[in-house]
């Protein structure tokens, strides 16, 4: 039985930075023997410092859904997809150690845009930046990567962050190197499959993501003419609409828009894609819950690694 706080392999907790870092380093050490992975260790330390509120110029992460746990989960998924790709590719087509580290760095900081700057103490919660968080993450990546020896990749990293969001159409992101686009597709795929394979995914949508959508003016949005668009009327409404999100948005994005790189998970695991198995379990359980109307079946207590926040955003 998979435990709530564990990754899909049930071998490491996704809530401990050192365990995820060591699991990822073990993957790369085996795939790229003899390579210096010190920049990646530094990036993990700095990411933890950023989320904890000890990075100069930034407050602690206070978003509930897009928290440290999510970042660790999707970063490990990124490393696994990179490993799977290089495992099955011809030598000339492999990404190699530097690209692998670069991809993980983009993953580690892909949601840094949710974190409030020290000058933003008046902002209620980092989720207020939901609609622009990817651009903010791009800015952070561009300024940070030179500090760990990846200055030449900084501008590309800013572009690749948009593979995890919807601010820019992926086809309009200007990339000349096929390897850059591959990394972007891998990071974007990892972002989706990790969160949907989380054993508490449904409860997190209900308890955390809905609140973030309220803070970010996505659940309800006032139009210029004064009319209101109601996308999610309540936490339960968000849960009810989640299967549709998976079928009509997430699945096509994974299989087509992001190039189907999810297939590299099978190569990494040397067997079934464990992320897909967990996603299917979640979606099947959710379908049963909705059909029966028995939402009290969703009894797992969603856990956030962010500091406490008000029960409800102002203006909900």
Coordinates of C-alpha atoms in Angstrom, one line a residue:
X1 CA 0.0 0.0 0.0
X2 CA 1.5 3.3 -1.1
X3 CA 1.8 5.8 1.7
X4 CA 0.4 9.3 1.3
X5 CA 3.7 11.2 1.6
X6 CA 5.7 8.8 -0.7
X7 CA 6.7 9.0 -4.3
X8 CA 5.1 6.6 -6.8
X9 CA 7.8 3.9 -6.1
X10 CA 6.9 4.1 -2.4
X11 CA 10.6 4.1 -1.6
X12 CA 11.2 7.7 -0.6
X13 CA 9.1 10.4 1.0
X14 CA 8.5 13.4 -1.2
X15 CA 8.5 15.7 1.8
X16 CA 12.2 15.4 2.7
X17 CA 14.5 17.4 0.4
X18 CA 17.5 15.2 1.2
X19 CA 15.7 12.0 0.2
X20 CA 14.6 13.3 -3.1
X21 CA 18.0 14.9 -3.8
X22 CA 19.8 11.7 -3.0
X23 CA 17.4 9.6 -5.2
X24 CA 17.9 12.0 -8.1
X25 CA 21.7 12.1 -7.6
X26 CA 21.8 8.3 -7.6
X27 CA 19.9 8.2 -10.9
X28 CA 22.4 10.6 -12.5
X29 CA 25.5 9.1 -10.9
X30 CA 24.5 5.8 -12.5
X31 CA 23.6 7.3 -15.9
X32 CA 26.6 9.7 -16.0
X33 CA 29.4 8.0 -14.0
X34 CA 32.3 10.3 -13.1
X35 CA 30.4 13.6 -13.8
X36 CA 30.6 16.4 -11.3
X37 CA 27.1 16.9 -9.9
X38 CA 28.0 19.6 -7.4
X39 CA 26.1 22.4 -9.2
X40 CA 22.9 20.3 -8.8
X41 CA 23.6 19.8 -5.1
X42 CA 24.0 23.6 -4.7
X43 CA 20.7 24.2 -6.6
X44 CA 18.8 21.8 -4.3
X45 CA 20.2 23.7 -1.3
X46 CA 19.3 27.1 -2.8
X47 CA 15.8 25.9 -3.7
X48 CA 15.2 24.8 -0.1
X49 CA 16.5 28.1 1.2
X50 CA 14.1 29.9 -1.2
X51 CA 11.0 28.0 -0.1
X52 CA 11.9 28.4 3.5
X53 CA 12.1 32.2 3.3
X54 CA 15.9 32.5 3.8
X55 CA 16.9 33.5 0.3
X56 CA 17.8 37.2 0.1
X57 CA 14.9 39.3 -1.1
X58 CA 12.2 36.7 -0.8
X59 CA 9.6 35.6 1.7
X60 CA 8.7 32.0 2.5
X61 CA 6.5 30.0 0.2
X62 CA 2.9 30.2 1.4
X63 CA 1.0 28.6 -1.5
X64 CA -0.8 25.4 -0.4
X65 CA -0.9 23.4 -3.6
X66 CA 2.2 24.6 -5.4
X67 CA 4.5 24.0 -2.5
X68 CA 7.8 22.4 -1.7
X69 CA 6.3 18.9 -1.9
X70 CA 5.0 19.5 -5.4
X71 CA 8.4 20.9 -6.5
X72 CA 10.3 17.9 -5.1
X73 CA 7.8 15.4 -6.7
X74 CA 7.9 16.9 -10.2
X75 CA 11.7 17.4 -10.0
X76 CA 12.2 13.7 -9.4
X77 CA 9.8 12.9 -12.2
X78 CA 11.9 15.2 -14.5
X79 CA 15.1 13.3 -13.6
X80 CA 13.4 10.0 -14.3
X81 CA 12.2 11.1 -17.7
X82 CA 15.7 12.4 -18.6
X83 CA 17.2 9.1 -17.5
X84 CA 14.7 7.1 -19.5
X85 CA 15.4 9.2 -22.6
X86 CA 19.2 8.7 -22.3
X87 CA 18.8 5.1 -21.5
X88 CA 17.1 4.3 -24.8
X89 CA 18.8 6.9 -27.1
X90 CA 21.8 6.4 -29.3
X91 CA 24.9 8.1 -27.9
X92 CA 24.7 11.0 -30.3
X93 CA 21.1 11.7 -29.3
X94 CA 21.6 11.6 -25.5
X95 CA 21.2 14.7 -23.5
X96 CA 24.2 14.1 -21.3
X97 CA 25.1 15.3 -17.8
X98 CA 25.0 19.0 -18.3
X99 CA 21.7 19.1 -20.0
X100 CA 20.4 16.7 -17.4
X101 CA 21.4 19.0 -14.6
X102 CA 20.0 22.0 -16.5
X103 CA 16.7 20.3 -16.8
X104 CA 16.5 19.5 -13.1
X105 CA 17.4 23.1 -12.3
X106 CA 14.5 24.4 -14.4
X107 CA 12.2 21.9 -12.6
X108 CA 13.5 22.9 -9.1
X109 CA 12.6 26.6 -9.8
X110 CA 9.7 26.3 -12.2
X111 CA 7.2 27.6 -9.5
X112 CA 9.5 30.2 -7.9
X113 CA 7.2 32.8 -9.3
X114 CA 4.6 32.0 -6.7
X115 CA 7.0 33.1 -3.9
X116 CA 6.5 36.6 -2.8
X117 CA 9.4 39.0 -2.8
X118 CA 10.3 40.8 0.4
X119 CA 8.7 44.0 -1.1
X120 CA 5.4 42.2 -1.5
X121 CA 4.4 41.8 2.1
X122 CA 1.1 43.4 1.3
X123 CA 0.1 40.6 -1.1
X124 CA -2.3 38.3 0.6
X125 CA -0.8 35.0 -0.7
X126 CA 1.6 33.9 -3.4
X127 CA -1.3 32.4 -5.3
X128 CA -2.4 35.9 -6.2
X129 CA 0.3 35.6 -8.9
X130 CA -1.2 32.4 -10.5
X131 CA -1.8 34.0 -13.9
X132 CA 1.7 35.5 -14.1
X133 CA 3.7 33.0 -12.0
X134 CA 5.5 31.4 -14.9
X135 CA 6.9 34.8 -16.1
X136 CA 8.0 35.5 -12.6
X137 CA 9.7 32.1 -12.5
X138 CA 11.4 32.9 -15.7
X139 CA 12.8 36.0 -14.2
X140 CA 14.1 34.1 -11.2
X141 CA 15.7 31.4 -13.4
X142 CA 17.4 34.0 -15.6
X143 CA 19.0 35.8 -12.6
X144 CA 19.8 32.6 -10.6
X145 CA 21.5 30.2 -13.0
X146 CA 24.7 32.2 -13.5
X147 CA 25.3 31.7 -9.7
X148 CA 25.7 27.9 -10.3
X149 CA 27.8 28.1 -13.5
X150 CA 24.9 27.9 -16.0
X151 CA 25.0 31.5 -17.3
X152 CA 24.9 30.4 -20.9
X153 CA 21.7 28.5 -20.3
X154 CA 19.9 31.3 -18.3
X155 CA 17.9 32.8 -21.1
X156 CA 16.9 29.4 -22.4
X157 CA 15.8 28.4 -18.9
X158 CA 13.5 31.4 -18.8
X159 CA 11.9 30.2 -22.0
X160 CA 11.6 26.6 -20.9
X161 CA 9.7 27.6 -17.7
X162 CA 6.7 28.4 -20.0
X163 CA 6.4 24.7 -20.9
X164 CA 4.9 24.3 -17.4
X165 CA 2.2 26.9 -17.8
X166 CA -0.3 28.5 -20.1
X167 CA 0.9 32.1 -20.4
X168 CA 2.5 31.4 -23.8
X169 CA 1.6 28.9 -26.5
X170 CA 4.4 26.3 -26.6
X171 CA 4.6 26.5 -30.3
X172 CA 5.4 30.2 -30.1
X173 CA 8.4 29.7 -27.8
X174 CA 11.5 30.4 -29.9
X175 CA 14.0 27.6 -29.5
X176 CA 16.6 26.6 -32.1
X177 CA 18.1 23.6 -30.4
X178 CA 16.0 20.4 -30.4
X179 CA 17.5 19.4 -27.1
X180 CA 16.1 22.6 -25.5
X181 CA 12.6 21.8 -26.7
X182 CA 13.0 18.2 -25.4
X183 CA 14.0 19.5 -22.0
X184 CA 11.0 21.8 -22.0
X185 CA 8.7 19.0 -22.9
X186 CA 10.1 16.8 -20.2
X187 CA 9.7 19.4 -17.5
X188 CA 6.2 20.3 -18.6
X189 CA 5.2 16.6 -18.6
X190 CA 6.8 16.0 -15.2
X191 CA 4.8 18.9 -13.8
X192 CA 1.5 17.3 -14.9
X193 CA 2.1 13.6 -14.2
X194 CA 3.7 14.2 -10.7
X195 CA 0.8 16.2 -9.3
X196 CA -1.9 13.9 -10.8
X197 CA -0.1 10.8 -9.5
X198 CA 0.1 12.2 -6.0
X199 CA -1.9 9.9 -3.7
X200 CA -3.6 13.0 -2.2
X201 CA -4.3 14.6 -5.6
X202 CA -8.1 14.8 -5.4
X203 CA -8.1 16.1 -1.8
X204 CA -5.4 18.6 -2.7
X205 CA -7.6 19.9 -5.6
X206 CA -10.5 20.3 -3.2
X207 CA -8.6 21.7 -0.1
X208 CA -5.8 23.6 -1.7
X209 CA -6.0 24.2 -5.4
X210 CA -9.5 25.7 -5.2
X211 CA -8.2 28.3 -2.7
X212 CA -5.3 29.1 -5.0
X213 CA -7.8 29.6 -7.8
X214 CA -9.8 32.0 -5.6
X215 CA -6.7 34.0 -4.7
X216 CA -5.6 34.1 -8.3
X217 CA -9.0 35.2 -9.6
X218 CA -9.4 32.1 -11.6
X219 CA -12.3 30.4 -9.8
X220 CA -14.4 33.6 -10.4
X221 CA -13.2 36.3 -12.8
X222 CA -14.8 39.7 -13.3
X223 CA -14.8 40.8 -17.0
X224 CA -14.2 44.3 -18.2
X225 CA -17.9 44.7 -18.8
X226 CA -18.6 43.8 -15.2
X227 CA -19.9 40.3 -15.9
X228 CA -18.6 37.4 -13.9
X229 CA -17.2 34.1 -15.2
X230 CA -17.7 31.3 -12.7
X231 CA -15.2 28.5 -13.6
X232 CA -15.4 26.7 -10.2
X233 CA -18.3 27.6 -7.9
X234 CA -16.9 25.6 -5.0
X235 CA -14.2 23.1 -4.0
X236 CA -16.6 20.2 -4.9
X237 CA -17.3 21.8 -8.3
X238 CA -13.5 21.8 -8.9
X239 CA -13.4 18.1 -8.0
X240 CA -16.3 17.3 -10.3
X241 CA -14.6 19.0 -13.2
X242 CA -11.2 17.4 -12.6
X243 CA -11.9 14.3 -14.9
X244 CA -12.7 16.7 -17.7
X245 CA -9.5 18.6 -17.1
X246 CA -7.6 15.3 -17.4
X247 CA -9.4 14.0 -20.4
X248 CA -9.6 17.2 -22.5
X249 CA -6.6 19.3 -21.4
X250 CA -4.0 17.4 -19.5
X251 CA -4.0 14.1 -21.5
X252 CA -3.8 15.8 -25.0
X253 CA -1.1 18.1 -23.6
X254 CA 1.0 15.2 -22.4
X255 CA 0.5 13.0 -25.4
X256 CA 0.7 15.6 -28.2
X257 CA 1.6 19.2 -27.2
X258 CA 4.5 18.0 -25.1
X259 CA 5.7 15.4 -27.6
X260 CA 4.7 12.2 -25.8
X261 CA 7.9 12.2 -23.8
X262 CA 6.0 10.5 -21.0
X263 CA 7.0 7.3 -22.8
X264 CA 10.5 7.7 -21.3
X265 CA 9.1 6.8 -17.9
X266 CA 8.7 3.2 -19.0
X267 CA 12.3 3.1 -20.0
X268 CA 13.4 4.5 -16.6
X269 CA 11.2 2.0 -14.7
X270 CA 12.1 -0.8 -17.1
X271 CA 8.4 -1.7 -17.1
X272 CA 5.0 0.0 -16.7
X273 CA 4.9 3.8 -16.3
X274 CA 4.2 4.0 -12.6
X275 CA 3.0 7.6 -12.9
X276 CA 0.3 6.6 -15.3
X277 CA -0.8 3.7 -13.1
X278 CA -1.3 6.1 -10.2
X279 CA -3.0 8.7 -12.3
X280 CA -5.5 6.0 -13.6
X281 CA -6.2 4.9 -10.0
X282 CA -6.9 8.5 -9.0
X283 CA -9.2 9.2 -12.0
X284 CA -11.0 5.9 -11.6
X285 CA -11.7 6.5 -7.9
X286 CA -12.8 10.1 -8.7
X287 CA -15.2 8.8 -11.4
X288 CA -16.7 6.4 -8.9
X289 CA -17.0 9.1 -6.2
X290 CA -18.8 11.5 -8.6
X291 CA -21.1 8.9 -10.0
X292 CA -22.2 7.9 -6.5
X293 CA -22.2 11.4 -5.2
X294 CA -20.3 10.2 -2.2
X295 CA -17.8 12.9 -1.7
X296 CA -17.3 11.9 1.9
X297 CA -15.1 9.0 0.4
X298 CA -12.4 11.7 0.0
X299 CA -11.1 11.3 3.5
X300 CA -7.4 11.6 3.1
X301 CA -6.1 14.7 4.9
X302 CA -4.3 16.8 2.4
X303 CA -1.0 18.1 3.8
X304 CA 0.8 21.2 2.7
X305 CA 4.4 22.0 3.4
X306 CA 3.8 25.8 3.4
X307 CA 3.2 27.9 6.5
X308 CA -0.4 28.4 7.8
X309 CA -2.6 30.8 5.8
X310 CA -6.0 32.4 6.5
X311 CA -8.9 29.9 6.1
X312 CA -10.3 31.8 3.1
X313 CA -9.0 34.5 0.8
X314 CA -10.6 37.9 1.1
X315 CA -13.4 38.5 -1.4
X316 CA -14.3 34.9 -1.9

